[in-house]
Structures are given as structure tokens and as C-alpha cells.
Short mmCIF file of C-alpha atoms in Angstrom, two decimals:
data_model
loop_
_atom_site.label_atom_id
_atom_site.label_comp_id
_atom_site.label_asym_id
_atom_site.label_seq_id
_atom_site.Cartn_x
_atom_site.Cartn_y
_atom_site.Cartn_z
CA MET A 1 -34.99 -4.94 7.50
CA ALA A 2 -35.99 -4.01 4.15
CA ILE A 3 -34.03 -1.19 3.14
CA PHE A 4 -30.80 -2.96 3.38
CA ASN A 5 -32.44 -5.85 1.09
CA TYR A 6 -31.47 -2.93 -1.54
CA TYR A 7 -28.21 -4.53 -1.39
CA PRO A 8 -27.74 -7.07 -3.52
CA GLN A 9 -26.24 -10.14 -1.70
CA THR A 10 -23.85 -10.97 -4.36
CA LEU A 11 -22.47 -10.03 -7.57
CA SER A 12 -21.40 -11.56 -10.95
CA PRO A 13 -17.71 -11.88 -11.71
CA ASP A 14 -18.45 -9.22 -13.71
CA TRP A 15 -20.41 -7.24 -11.79
CA PRO A 16 -20.50 -3.27 -13.22
CA GLY A 17 -20.79 -5.18 -16.70
CA GLY A 18 -18.41 -6.47 -19.64
CA TYR A 19 -14.91 -7.26 -19.17
CA TRP A 20 -13.77 -4.20 -19.41
CA LEU A 21 -15.70 -2.09 -17.70
CA HIS A 22 -14.86 -3.96 -14.73
CA TRP A 23 -11.60 -4.06 -14.97
CA GLY A 24 -11.97 -0.01 -15.62
CA VAL A 25 -14.51 0.64 -12.87
CA PHE A 26 -12.46 -1.93 -10.09
CA VAL A 27 -9.47 0.39 -11.14
CA VAL A 28 -10.64 3.46 -11.09
CA ILE A 29 -13.05 2.40 -7.16
CA ILE A 30 -9.23 1.44 -6.13
CA LEU A 31 -7.50 4.37 -6.95
CA VAL A 32 -10.04 6.56 -5.01
CA PHE A 33 -10.69 4.62 -2.64
CA VAL A 34 -6.91 4.19 -1.33
CA MET A 35 -6.89 7.59 -1.67
CA ALA A 36 -9.20 9.21 0.22
CA MET A 37 -8.64 5.51 2.41
CA ILE A 38 -5.18 7.01 3.43
CA MET A 39 -5.86 10.79 3.51
CA GLY A 40 -8.62 9.41 6.30
CA PHE A 41 -5.93 7.28 8.44
CA ILE A 42 -3.55 10.38 7.51
CA TRP A 43 -6.19 12.00 9.57
CA PHE A 44 -7.06 9.50 12.36
CA GLU A 45 -3.79 8.53 13.14
CA ARG A 46 -2.70 11.58 14.19
CA ARG A 47 -5.67 12.81 15.92
CA GLY A 48 -5.81 9.33 17.32
CA LEU A 49 -2.04 9.80 18.37
CA GLY A 50 -3.10 13.31 20.24
CA ARG A 51 -5.63 12.46 22.03
CA PHE A 52 -3.69 8.79 22.76
CA GLN A 53 -1.21 11.56 24.28
CA VAL A 54 -3.39 13.63 25.87
CA ARG A 55 -3.63 16.70 22.89
CA LEU A 56 -5.76 17.76 20.46
CA GLY A 57 -3.60 16.69 17.09
CA PRO A 58 -3.78 18.93 14.03
CA ASN A 59 -7.73 20.71 14.41
CA ARG A 60 -6.21 23.92 12.50
CA ALA A 61 -6.98 23.13 8.09
CA GLY A 62 -10.65 22.87 8.34
CA PRO A 63 -13.22 21.32 10.68
CA PHE A 64 -12.01 19.62 13.07
CA GLY A 65 -8.26 19.32 11.18
CA LEU A 66 -10.07 17.29 8.09
CA LEU A 67 -8.30 18.47 5.42
CA GLN A 68 -4.64 18.62 7.48
CA PRO A 69 -3.29 16.14 5.00
CA VAL A 70 -4.94 18.11 1.86
CA ALA A 71 -2.82 20.86 3.46
CA ASP A 72 0.09 18.56 3.77
CA ALA A 73 -0.19 17.19 0.41
CA ILE A 74 -0.24 20.78 -1.37
CA LYS A 75 2.60 21.65 0.83
CA VAL A 76 4.89 19.00 -0.19
CA LEU A 77 3.70 18.81 -4.12
CA ILE A 78 5.40 22.30 -4.40
CA LYS A 79 8.74 22.19 -2.42
CA GLU A 80 12.14 21.70 -3.50
CA ASP A 81 12.91 18.62 -5.06
CA ILE A 82 16.33 17.10 -4.06
CA ILE A 83 18.92 14.68 -5.38
CA PRO A 84 22.10 13.81 -3.56
CA ALA A 85 25.02 14.72 -5.63
CA LYS A 86 26.45 11.62 -6.06
CA GLY A 87 23.31 9.64 -5.29
CA ASP A 88 22.38 7.02 -8.01
CA LYS A 89 19.96 8.96 -9.89
CA LEU A 90 17.94 6.17 -11.62
CA VAL A 91 17.90 4.53 -8.27
CA HIS A 92 16.22 6.90 -6.56
CA TRP A 93 14.09 8.29 -8.91
CA LEU A 94 12.53 4.92 -9.34
CA ALA A 95 12.58 4.06 -5.71
CA PRO A 96 9.53 5.38 -4.92
CA VAL A 97 7.38 3.97 -7.27
CA VAL A 98 8.60 0.84 -6.66
CA ALA A 99 7.16 1.03 -3.47
CA PHE A 100 4.43 1.65 -4.09
CA VAL A 101 2.73 -0.24 -6.75
CA PRO A 102 3.30 -3.36 -5.04
CA ALA A 103 1.33 -1.74 -1.67
CA LEU A 104 -1.26 -0.90 -4.74
CA MET A 105 -1.20 -3.84 -6.23
CA ILE A 106 -2.42 -5.85 -3.27
CA PHE A 107 -5.70 -4.35 -3.16
CA ALA A 108 -7.21 -5.78 -6.90
CA VAL A 109 -8.14 -9.37 -4.03
CA VAL A 110 -9.46 -7.38 -1.56
CA PRO A 111 -12.53 -7.68 -1.51
CA PHE A 112 -14.88 -4.75 -0.29
CA HIS A 113 -18.13 -7.14 -1.19
CA ASP A 114 -18.93 -10.71 -2.17
CA GLY A 115 -17.75 -10.69 -5.63
CA ALA A 116 -17.13 -7.00 -5.05
CA LEU A 117 -12.78 -7.44 -6.14
CA LEU A 118 -10.65 -6.64 -9.21
CA ALA A 119 -9.71 -9.86 -9.79
CA ASP A 120 -10.85 -12.62 -7.74
CA LEU A 121 -7.59 -15.15 -7.92
CA ASN A 122 -7.98 -18.02 -7.09
CA ILE A 123 -4.84 -17.93 -5.59
CA GLY A 124 -5.67 -14.23 -4.33
CA ILE A 125 -3.85 -14.11 -0.49
CA LEU A 126 -0.51 -15.98 -2.04
CA TYR A 127 -0.61 -13.40 -4.72
CA VAL A 128 -0.99 -10.65 -1.72
CA VAL A 129 2.11 -12.42 0.04
CA ALA A 130 3.87 -12.60 -3.67
CA VAL A 131 3.18 -8.82 -4.07
CA SER A 132 3.25 -7.45 -0.43
CA SER A 133 6.79 -8.55 -0.13
CA VAL A 134 8.25 -6.68 -3.42
CA GLY A 135 8.24 -3.10 -1.66
CA VAL A 136 10.54 -4.16 -0.07
CA VAL A 137 12.80 -3.73 -3.38
CA GLY A 138 11.53 -0.12 -3.20
CA ILE A 139 13.23 0.30 -0.10
CA PHE A 140 16.15 -1.05 -0.42
CA MET A 141 16.57 1.04 -4.21
CA ALA A 142 16.10 3.76 -1.96
CA GLY A 143 17.85 3.31 1.02
CA TRP A 144 20.70 2.45 -2.10
CA GLY A 145 20.49 4.81 -4.42
CA SER A 146 20.67 7.60 -1.54
CA ASN A 147 24.57 7.17 -0.69
CA ASN A 148 24.07 7.89 2.11
CA LYS A 149 25.28 5.30 5.10
CA TYR A 150 22.25 6.64 7.99
CA SER A 151 19.90 4.53 5.00
CA LEU A 152 21.60 1.89 4.13
CA ILE A 153 21.51 1.31 7.02
CA GLY A 154 17.75 1.53 7.15
CA ALA A 155 17.63 -0.72 3.74
CA MET A 156 19.24 -3.16 5.58
CA ARG A 157 17.11 -3.97 8.20
CA ALA A 158 14.54 -3.46 6.49
CA VAL A 159 15.40 -6.58 4.23
CA ALA A 160 16.01 -8.71 7.44
CA GLN A 161 12.90 -7.50 9.16
CA MET A 162 11.14 -8.74 6.44
CA VAL A 163 12.77 -11.62 4.89
CA SER A 164 12.58 -12.94 8.51
CA TYR A 165 8.86 -12.25 9.44
CA GLU A 166 7.63 -12.86 6.00
CA ILE A 167 8.46 -16.78 7.37
CA PRO A 168 5.61 -16.34 9.93
CA LEU A 169 3.67 -14.04 8.43
CA ALA A 170 3.11 -16.82 5.62
CA LEU A 171 2.62 -19.63 7.90
CA SER A 172 -0.06 -17.62 10.23
CA ILE A 173 -1.91 -17.05 7.14
CA ILE A 174 -2.24 -21.26 5.84
CA GLY A 175 -3.67 -21.69 8.93
CA VAL A 176 -6.90 -19.71 7.39
CA VAL A 177 -6.39 -21.40 5.00
CA LEU A 178 -7.00 -24.98 5.98
CA ILE A 179 -9.45 -24.38 7.77
CA ALA A 180 -11.50 -21.87 4.48
CA GLY A 181 -10.41 -24.40 2.35
CA SER A 182 -9.39 -21.90 -0.32
CA LEU A 183 -6.41 -19.12 -1.03
CA SER A 184 -9.20 -17.18 -2.63
CA MET A 185 -10.25 -13.68 -1.14
CA ASN A 186 -14.26 -13.52 -1.04
CA SER A 187 -14.32 -18.15 -0.68
CA ILE A 188 -12.65 -17.03 2.91
CA VAL A 189 -14.72 -14.24 3.82
CA GLU A 190 -17.47 -16.72 2.17
CA ALA A 191 -16.52 -19.22 4.87
CA GLN A 192 -16.71 -17.05 7.42
CA SER A 193 -19.71 -17.98 8.92
CA ILE A 194 -17.69 -16.73 12.46
CA PRO A 195 -14.69 -14.71 12.71
CA PHE A 196 -11.82 -16.89 12.21
CA ILE A 197 -10.02 -14.86 14.69
CA LEU A 198 -11.96 -16.89 16.83
CA LEU A 199 -10.85 -20.28 15.55
CA GLN A 200 -7.91 -18.72 14.74
CA PRO A 201 -6.41 -17.10 18.53
CA LEU A 202 -2.88 -17.83 17.83
CA GLY A 203 -2.83 -16.60 14.17
CA PHE A 204 -4.42 -13.86 14.54
CA ILE A 205 -1.65 -12.99 16.84
CA ILE A 206 0.90 -14.26 14.97
CA TYR A 207 -0.21 -12.56 12.04
CA PHE A 208 -0.51 -9.15 13.27
CA LEU A 209 3.19 -8.77 15.27
CA ALA A 210 4.76 -10.52 11.44
CA ALA A 211 2.65 -7.50 9.63
CA CYS A 212 3.53 -5.08 11.80
CA ALA A 213 7.45 -5.41 11.68
CA GLU A 214 6.80 -6.21 7.72
CA ILE A 215 4.61 -2.58 7.30
CA ASN A 216 7.36 -1.37 10.03
CA ARG A 217 5.14 0.62 12.27
CA THR A 218 6.55 1.66 15.85
CA PRO A 219 7.26 -1.25 17.99
CA PHE A 220 9.16 -2.79 14.81
CA ASP A 221 10.13 0.87 13.30
CA LEU A 222 13.96 0.02 12.72
CA LEU A 223 14.25 1.69 9.50
CA GLU A 224 13.65 4.92 10.71
CA ALA A 225 14.32 4.34 13.86
CA GLU A 226 14.53 8.54 14.46
CA SER A 227 16.47 8.85 17.51
CA GLU A 228 19.49 6.13 16.03
CA ILE A 229 19.23 6.82 11.81
CA VAL A 230 17.79 9.87 11.48
CA ALA A 231 15.09 8.63 9.14
CA GLY A 232 16.51 5.41 7.74
CA PHE A 233 15.94 5.48 3.89
CA HIS A 234 14.13 8.69 2.90
CA ILE A 235 16.22 10.56 4.50
CA GLU A 236 17.11 11.54 1.35
CA TYR A 237 14.09 12.17 -0.45
CA SER A 238 12.03 15.59 -0.32
CA GLY A 239 9.10 16.78 -2.03
CA MET A 240 6.45 14.47 -3.75
CA LYS A 241 9.28 11.80 -3.79
CA PHE A 242 8.59 11.99 0.16
CA ALA A 243 4.89 12.23 -0.83
CA MET A 244 5.18 8.66 -2.14
CA PHE A 245 7.09 7.20 0.71
CA TYR A 246 4.71 9.43 3.05
CA LEU A 247 1.93 7.03 1.13
CA VAL A 248 3.97 3.87 0.51
CA GLU A 249 4.00 3.96 4.66
CA TYR A 250 -0.07 4.59 4.61
CA CYS A 251 -1.23 2.40 1.94
CA GLU A 252 0.61 -0.63 3.30
CA VAL A 253 -1.25 0.04 6.84
CA LEU A 254 -4.44 0.46 4.75
CA ALA A 255 -3.68 -2.68 2.89
CA ILE A 256 -2.57 -4.84 6.79
CA SER A 257 -5.94 -3.68 7.74
CA ALA A 258 -7.67 -4.98 5.18
CA ILE A 259 -6.51 -8.19 4.60
CA ILE A 260 -6.72 -9.01 9.17
CA THR A 261 -10.21 -7.54 8.05
CA THR A 262 -10.56 -10.23 5.42
CA LEU A 263 -8.65 -13.31 6.79
CA PHE A 264 -9.48 -12.87 10.26
CA LEU A 265 -12.50 -10.62 10.98
CA GLY A 266 -15.01 -12.07 8.30
CA GLY A 267 -14.76 -9.28 5.92
CA TRP A 268 -17.71 -7.58 4.37
CA ARG A 269 -19.86 -9.48 5.99
CA GLY A 270 -22.09 -8.74 9.01
CA PRO A 271 -26.22 -8.37 10.51
CA LEU A 272 -28.05 -5.30 9.31
CA LEU A 273 -25.41 -2.71 7.89
CA PRO A 274 -24.18 -2.88 4.07
CA PRO A 275 -20.63 -4.98 3.18
CA PHE A 276 -18.84 -2.17 2.86
CA LEU A 277 -19.67 0.27 5.45
CA TRP A 278 -18.55 -3.40 8.30
CA PHE A 279 -15.80 -3.32 5.49
CA LEU A 280 -14.78 -0.02 6.46
CA ILE A 281 -15.81 -0.45 9.56
CA LYS A 282 -13.02 -3.37 10.48
CA VAL A 283 -10.22 -1.83 8.40
CA PHE A 284 -10.69 1.36 10.93
CA GLY A 285 -11.34 -1.08 14.48
CA VAL A 286 -7.61 -3.30 12.73
CA PHE A 287 -5.93 0.55 12.78
CA PHE A 288 -6.47 1.68 15.29
CA LEU A 289 -5.16 -1.18 16.84
CA ILE A 290 -2.40 -1.30 15.40
CA PHE A 291 -1.49 2.77 16.67
CA TRP A 292 -3.52 1.81 19.75
CA VAL A 293 -0.08 -0.78 19.79
CA ARG A 294 2.58 2.74 18.26
CA SER A 295 1.42 5.34 20.92
CA THR A 296 2.21 2.49 23.85
CA ILE A 297 4.91 -0.03 22.97
CA PRO A 298 8.96 1.56 22.37
CA ARG A 299 11.23 0.58 19.83
CA LEU A 300 13.43 -2.92 19.49
CA ARG A 301 16.59 -3.34 19.38
CA ILE A 302 17.22 -4.94 15.41
CA ASP A 303 19.08 -7.87 17.76
CA GLN A 304 15.58 -8.28 19.62
CA VAL A 305 13.81 -7.82 16.56
CA MET A 306 15.42 -10.54 15.02
CA ALA A 307 14.62 -12.92 17.31
CA PHE A 308 11.35 -11.56 18.61
CA ALA A 309 10.97 -13.19 14.59
CA TRP A 310 13.30 -17.22 14.86
CA LYS A 311 12.57 -17.37 18.23
CA CYS A 312 9.37 -16.81 19.59
CA LEU A 313 6.90 -16.33 15.83
CA LEU A 314 8.72 -18.88 14.06
CA PRO A 315 8.14 -22.00 16.53
CA LEU A 316 4.39 -20.88 17.76
CA ALA A 317 3.22 -20.32 13.64
CA LEU A 318 4.59 -23.84 12.98
CA ILE A 319 2.29 -25.27 16.23
CA ASN A 320 -0.33 -23.04 14.99
CA LEU A 321 0.19 -25.11 11.80
CA VAL A 322 0.57 -28.46 13.39
CA ILE A 323 -2.83 -28.14 15.69
CA THR A 324 -5.09 -26.13 12.91
CA GLY A 325 -4.17 -29.78 10.42
CA ILE A 326 -5.08 -32.06 12.93
CA GLU A 327 -8.20 -29.80 14.48
CA VAL A 328 -9.29 -29.50 9.93
CA ILE A 329 -8.23 -33.55 9.20
CA ALA A 330 -9.59 -35.01 12.83
CA LEU A 331 -12.31 -32.92 14.79
CA PRO A 332 -16.17 -32.80 13.11
CA PRO A 333 -17.25 -29.30 11.84
CA ALA A 334 -19.88 -29.50 14.67
CA LEU A 335 -17.79 -28.86 17.09
CA LEU A 336 -17.08 -25.78 16.01
CA TRP A 337 -17.52 -23.30 19.78
CA THR A 338 -14.94 -26.40 21.10
CA VAL A 339 -12.51 -25.61 18.90
CA MET A 340 -12.72 -21.95 19.36
CA PHE A 341 -12.08 -22.79 23.62
CA LEU A 342 -9.62 -25.40 23.21
CA ASN A 343 -7.47 -22.84 20.60
CA LEU A 344 -8.57 -19.85 23.00
CA ALA A 345 -6.79 -22.25 25.95
CA ILE A 346 -3.82 -23.41 23.75
CA VAL A 347 -2.49 -20.07 23.04
CA VAL A 348 -3.01 -18.75 26.67
CA LEU A 349 -0.20 -21.89 27.43
CA LEU A 350 2.08 -20.88 24.79
CA ALA A 351 1.89 -17.90 25.57
CA LEU A 352 2.75 -18.51 29.12
CA LEU A 353 5.14 -21.11 28.14
CA TRP A 354 6.86 -18.97 25.68
CA SER A 355 7.16 -15.82 28.39
CA LYS A 356 9.30 -18.77 30.05
CA PHE A 357 11.59 -19.24 27.75
CA PHE A 358 11.58 -16.57 25.79
CA ARG A 359 13.51 -13.58 27.27
CA LEU A 360 14.97 -10.12 25.17
CA GLY A 361 17.22 -8.54 26.69
CA GLY A 362 20.58 -11.26 26.50
CA GLY A 363 21.63 -10.28 30.23
CA ARG A 364 19.14 -8.91 31.72
CA VAL A 365 16.48 -10.72 33.87
CA GLU A 366 14.90 -9.33 36.26
CA VAL A 367 13.64 -5.72 36.19
CA MET B 1 4.27 -16.80 40.87
CA LYS B 2 4.60 -13.05 39.35
CA PHE B 3 2.64 -12.48 36.19
CA GLU B 4 4.99 -9.47 35.48
CA HIS B 5 6.60 -11.57 32.37
CA TYR B 6 3.89 -12.68 30.63
CA GLY B 7 2.47 -10.07 28.23
CA ILE B 8 0.72 -8.78 31.88
CA GLY B 9 3.30 -5.48 31.04
CA ILE B 10 2.59 -4.83 27.56
CA ALA B 11 -1.84 -5.28 28.90
CA LYS B 12 -0.90 -2.69 31.66
CA GLY B 13 0.89 -0.94 29.49
CA MET B 14 -1.99 -0.67 26.38
CA ALA B 15 -5.04 -0.39 29.34
CA LEU B 16 -2.76 3.22 30.59
CA THR B 17 -2.49 4.55 26.61
CA PHE B 18 -6.97 3.41 26.65
CA LYS B 19 -7.06 5.78 29.92
CA HIS B 20 -5.01 9.11 28.27
CA LEU B 21 -7.88 9.31 25.38
CA PHE B 22 -10.89 10.36 27.89
CA ARG B 23 -8.59 12.67 28.82
CA LYS B 24 -9.24 16.53 29.23
CA PRO B 25 -6.19 18.11 26.40
CA ILE B 26 -4.36 19.97 28.45
CA THR B 27 -2.44 21.81 25.05
CA THR B 28 -4.04 25.85 24.94
CA GLN B 29 -5.57 26.12 21.69
CA TYR B 30 -3.47 29.62 21.88
CA PRO B 31 -5.15 32.83 19.78
CA GLU B 32 -8.60 31.11 21.53
CA GLU B 33 -7.17 30.26 25.14
CA ARG B 34 -4.79 31.23 26.61
CA LEU B 35 -2.95 30.96 29.96
CA THR B 36 -3.94 32.62 33.29
CA VAL B 37 -0.28 34.83 33.54
CA SER B 38 0.64 34.33 37.54
CA ARG B 39 -0.30 37.62 39.56
CA ARG B 40 3.95 37.50 40.58
CA THR B 41 5.13 37.36 36.75
CA ARG B 42 8.64 39.88 36.88
CA GLY B 43 6.42 40.30 32.96
CA ASN B 44 7.36 41.23 29.95
CA GLU B 45 6.32 45.20 30.15
CA LEU B 46 6.64 47.86 33.07
CA VAL B 47 4.01 49.68 34.45
CA TRP B 48 4.15 53.60 35.54
CA ASP B 49 1.94 54.86 37.36
CA LYS B 50 1.90 58.88 36.89
CA GLU B 51 0.47 59.91 39.97
CA ARG B 52 2.86 58.51 43.34
CA CYS B 53 6.18 59.19 40.62
CA THR B 54 8.40 61.91 42.32
CA GLY B 55 10.44 62.24 39.56
CA CYS B 56 13.11 61.42 41.17
CA ALA B 57 15.03 59.55 38.46
CA THR B 58 16.47 56.22 40.78
CA CYS B 59 14.97 54.02 37.94
CA ALA B 60 16.92 55.81 35.21
CA LYS B 61 19.77 55.18 37.19
CA SER B 62 19.71 51.65 39.05
CA CYS B 63 19.03 50.01 35.17
CA PRO B 64 21.48 48.29 34.04
CA GLU B 65 21.38 48.43 30.41
CA GLY B 66 20.10 52.23 30.40
CA CYS B 67 17.11 52.03 29.14
CA ILE B 68 15.24 54.68 31.01
CA GLU B 69 14.93 57.96 29.70
CA ILE B 70 13.10 60.71 32.09
CA ILE B 71 13.44 63.92 31.50
CA THR B 72 11.50 66.63 34.15
CA SER B 73 11.17 70.24 34.96
CA ARG B 74 10.85 71.58 38.24
CA GLY B 75 6.65 72.50 38.88
CA GLU B 76 5.32 75.29 40.87
CA GLU B 77 5.28 73.71 44.12
CA ASN B 78 9.00 72.54 44.33
CA ASN B 79 8.25 69.46 42.58
CA TYR B 80 9.88 68.07 39.53
CA ILE B 81 7.18 67.54 36.58
CA VAL B 82 8.04 64.06 33.78
CA ASP B 83 8.45 65.60 30.44
CA LYS B 84 9.58 62.96 29.47
CA PHE B 85 9.45 59.46 30.47
CA GLU B 86 10.33 56.04 27.51
CA VAL B 87 11.69 53.33 28.38
CA ASP B 88 13.55 51.01 24.96
CA MET B 89 11.57 48.27 25.22
CA GLY B 90 13.93 46.20 23.43
CA ARG B 91 16.88 46.68 25.15
CA CYS B 92 15.90 46.53 28.55
CA ILE B 93 16.67 42.76 29.84
CA PHE B 94 13.65 43.25 32.03
CA CYS B 95 15.38 42.09 35.58
CA GLY B 96 13.20 44.37 37.32
CA LEU B 97 16.05 46.11 39.19
CA CYS B 98 13.57 49.68 38.13
CA VAL B 99 11.04 48.38 40.24
CA GLU B 100 12.94 47.21 43.03
CA ALA B 101 14.75 50.49 43.06
CA CYS B 102 11.56 53.02 42.92
CA PRO B 103 10.74 54.26 46.13
CA PHE B 104 7.67 55.40 46.07
CA GLU B 105 6.41 52.12 44.58
CA ALA B 106 5.32 54.26 41.62
CA LEU B 107 7.03 51.29 39.37
CA PHE B 108 5.75 47.76 38.26
CA MET B 109 5.85 44.77 36.45
CA GLY B 110 2.88 43.71 33.81
CA TYR B 111 1.36 41.16 32.77
CA ALA B 112 1.55 41.54 29.16
CA TYR B 113 3.45 39.26 27.17
CA GLU B 114 2.15 39.17 23.33
CA ARG B 115 4.82 42.23 22.55
CA ALA B 116 6.07 40.77 19.25
CA ARG B 117 7.08 43.99 16.68
CA TYR B 118 8.09 43.99 13.59
CA ARG B 119 10.83 47.06 14.17
CA ARG B 120 12.46 47.64 17.07
CA GLN B 121 11.55 51.68 16.96
CA GLU B 122 8.39 50.41 17.94
CA LEU B 123 9.15 48.48 21.39
CA VAL B 124 9.72 52.28 22.62
CA MET B 125 7.47 53.16 25.31
CA ASP B 126 6.82 56.54 25.92
CA LYS B 127 4.85 57.78 28.44
CA GLU B 128 1.82 57.15 27.34
CA ALA B 129 2.21 53.69 26.86
CA LEU B 130 3.35 53.12 29.97
CA LEU B 131 0.49 54.35 31.97
CA LEU B 132 -1.53 52.41 34.16
CA SER B 133 -4.94 51.82 33.56
CA GLY B 134 -7.46 49.07 33.61
CA GLU B 135 -5.84 46.37 31.13
CA ARG B 136 -2.62 47.15 32.80
CA GLN B 137 -2.71 45.91 35.89
CA PRO B 138 0.46 46.27 38.13
CA SER B 139 1.84 42.36 38.78
CA GLY B 140 3.18 41.63 42.54
CA TYR B 141 6.51 41.54 41.36
CA ALA B 142 8.57 43.19 44.68
CA ARG B 143 5.70 44.88 45.78
CA PRO B 144 4.91 42.88 48.87
CA LYS B 145 1.15 45.16 49.77
CA ILE B 146 0.07 44.23 45.92
CA GLU B 147 1.12 40.19 46.94
CA ALA B 148 -0.43 40.51 50.12
CA GLY B 149 -4.11 40.62 48.36
CA LEU B 150 -3.14 37.87 45.19
CA PRO B 151 -4.49 34.01 45.31
CA ARG B 152 -2.02 31.10 46.19
CA GLN B 153 -1.03 30.74 42.32
CA THR B 154 -3.04 31.70 39.57
CA LEU B 155 0.30 30.04 37.08
CA LEU B 156 -1.10 27.14 35.04
CA LEU B 157 -4.31 26.47 36.30
CA ASP B 158 -6.75 28.77 34.68
CA ARG B 159 -7.05 29.40 30.98
CA ASP B 160 -8.82 33.13 29.82
CA LYS B 161 -10.89 31.68 26.99
CA VAL B 162 -10.89 35.18 24.43
CA LYS B 163 -12.34 36.15 21.37
CA LYS B 164 -10.26 37.90 19.01
#
């Protein structure tokens, strides 16, 4: 245990030193962290999906294929950059940047350690919700600037999906905020004497599904449905700009994994190991869950996706909000474990009820 | 009460894919490992037994592509000596008619499949290249005597690990 006392349990708000030093150091840390983690995620997902499909995945470049993302990056950098002749050139050029910057900005408020974050905003989670929805503007710009019907359809779907899923997403966060009593990400982590996934199982499920839809992971990857609209919004992109969209995709997954870790899984908290390592382990765990779902569940239709947001997730999120509010006001904090089991029972009950009410696919009832 | 619509289906699917994580990968890492070719394959090359060949040129006559060229001269014991036996594998369609036609069972199909070349000229196999040898074993195709001694099924079962 004595070894781990080396890691300070709390860091001062301006940890590396002066104000500007803090900004500089954390900007560099975040950039390096995001880039390294994106490489790691790409490798992890391709290897993991390979194993799910009983194959090996990339294993040629470097040991265990670890250098595959590097090789891909180099390949994509030296490829030709094609802009459609009749596309909107400025919008086409700006779209990847507009999509990438918000995804990167989310990491400003993600705590890697107690107090180790770029800006401990007192409205942290609100900032995350606000910033993450800007990314869809970039996707729509890409769809519009390409002057291609498939990319426009893909972009339209992305916008519709984003607008619908933002609501259950935000509502499921409010449950956590009610229990933690703060919007600051660091305070939310500090409030988690037990991970909030135990107190907010329904909130976790709703947030996970809505976040998957918002970052367009596979059960909801309608905007780039290969079988219908070729590649969706990035069909006309090549070279570096395509690489940017690829980065955006994984940056958003990383952001969502980090936020789920922070909100529901206790962030950097954990025994024995240093906090940063705990954070990484949890992020990779959430990401594993995300691509486990990807490897299992087929893509939904657009009307099914919309119906799922409005008829299933939204009412459940509202119910979750009301129940959490009542629990926070009425029940004493000593009854933590009671609340936990109560909430689990409520999840089971609601899941049964909604499976009874809610059917996907219109006319088709029995399989 | 049926539990088909209560998320059980998703749970079943997730469990199934999770089980797949622990299965052995079915892919073959080609240059290091390669699948065993069926011992009865109508393969990608011809194997010629020099001892049994009488130079009758039945194979050349049966070839629909006319890609077998055989030139013989008269030997001392009233026999043929094969002077030239060339198969242009670039034109061969691997129909196996020459193997089936051979009355002395001197021509066989082989197992090789890595026979890509950079030039068409390199695909022409002459007498020495066609010879039966330790590495160039005959396949059981159209040869019941060989086939009888072969294992029942060899395709996709074994993997050779060959270091290159």
C-alpha cells in the first residue's frame, strides 16, 4: 500500500503551477491522451471485433498489429484529396474541423484524477451536453457540402437522430446530477462513494443507448448504413479529411466512454491502483461493451430508431427523473443499499412493462 | 409466459457473441500456415511419370486447348523416346482430360497452387519441370489405385505450418 501513497489523493486546482502553465500542460496532455487513445481504440476495436467474428484482426504491422493504426494513418495522409466538382468547397473543407473540435473539447472537463482536468467548470456536464451536440453540425455540413444524395440522406438522418436522442440523454444525466448535487464533473466523481450505476441503473441504460445513438455506433449507425446509403455523410471524403472523420468517430466514442465512466462508474475512484489507471481501465471496459453491442445487434430502420427514442427512452427517462427526485428528497442517505435494490426492481418492472407496450416493426408482432 | 420480448433475445445474442471470443480463430495466416489441399484435387499443375510414359501422345490429342506439345523419336527397342514434352500452363484450363486419357497412368494432377508468374513464358513447363519427385506427388484425381490409399477427407482439416 505504501507505494501507492506516492500518488497524491488530491491535486490543487492549478496543479502543475501557474495559470498559463496549467492550461499549456493540460492542452498537451489532452491532445496526447486523445490521439494515443484513439490509436489504441482503433486497434482494440479491430482486434476485438475480429475475435468476436472468430478471426484474428490486423496482425501484420508490428507486434499483434499494434502499428496498424499508424500504418493506416500514413496511408491515408498520402492519398489524394478529392473535392466534388459541384460541391460547396468551403463547407466541404470546414466540415471535418467543425466535427472534430467539439469532440475534442469534451475532454476539457473530464477528470483524469482528483482535480486533474483542464477546467473544473461548475457546469461541467451541461457543457458536455452543449458541446457534444455541435458535432452534428459538422456532419450536416459534410452531407451538404458533398453535393451527393446519399451523403445528404445520411446527414439528415444524423440530425434527426441527434435531435431525438439528446432529450433522453440529458434527462438521464439529470438523475445523476440530482444525486451528486453538482454539475461539476469532479464533484460528481467525488460524490460517488458507490458507483452511480448501482443507484441509477435505469439512467445508465438510457444514457448508454442514447449515447450510442448520438455517436452513431452500430445499432444506430443509420447515417453511414453501408447497405442503404453507401457510406453516408463521408462518401465524398478522401485522404486527410476522411481521416478526420475517422478520428471524430473514435474521439466521440472515447468521449462517451469517458463520460459514462465519470458519471456512472466512479471515474478515477478505485482501490489500490493509481486513479489514472482506474480511469483508463473503466474507459476501456465501457468501450468493450460498446463494440460488444456492435458485434451483436443488427442495424435498426430509421423509423424504428425514432420510435425507440420517443416512445421508449423518453418516457423511461422521465419516469427515472421523477423516481430519482422523490428518492433524493424523501429517503434518508442511510438507506443507500435499499435504494439500490429498489431501483433495480424498478428497472426490471419498467423493462417488462415497456417490452409489453413497445413493439418495433409495426405490423409484425410475433416472430 | 414467454420471455421472448423482454430483452431476453438481446441477452441471448450478447452471450452468444461473447462465447465466440474464446473460440479458436478459423482464419489461416497464409504465408506461415496453409491449408492442406485435398489429396484428390484436380489441381493446378501436371505431374509426369517419365518411366511409365510411352510417348503415345494420347494426352496431346485429348487436350481441348492443344497446349501439350510432345515430340518423340524412335528408340532402339522399337519404342518411342520422348524428346520434348512441354505443357503451356498459361493456356491449360485444368480440365484433366489428359490425365483421364492417359492409357499408361503416366500423367497425374498435382497439388501445387502457388503457381503465379510474372511472365507467360515462365508458365511453360518442360520435361524436367513436369517430373514426378518427392515434392511433386500425384493427386488421386482419376487414379483409383492412388485414391484407394488416401485418407477419406483431408480438405480444411489440417494446417501445415511452413516456415518460409
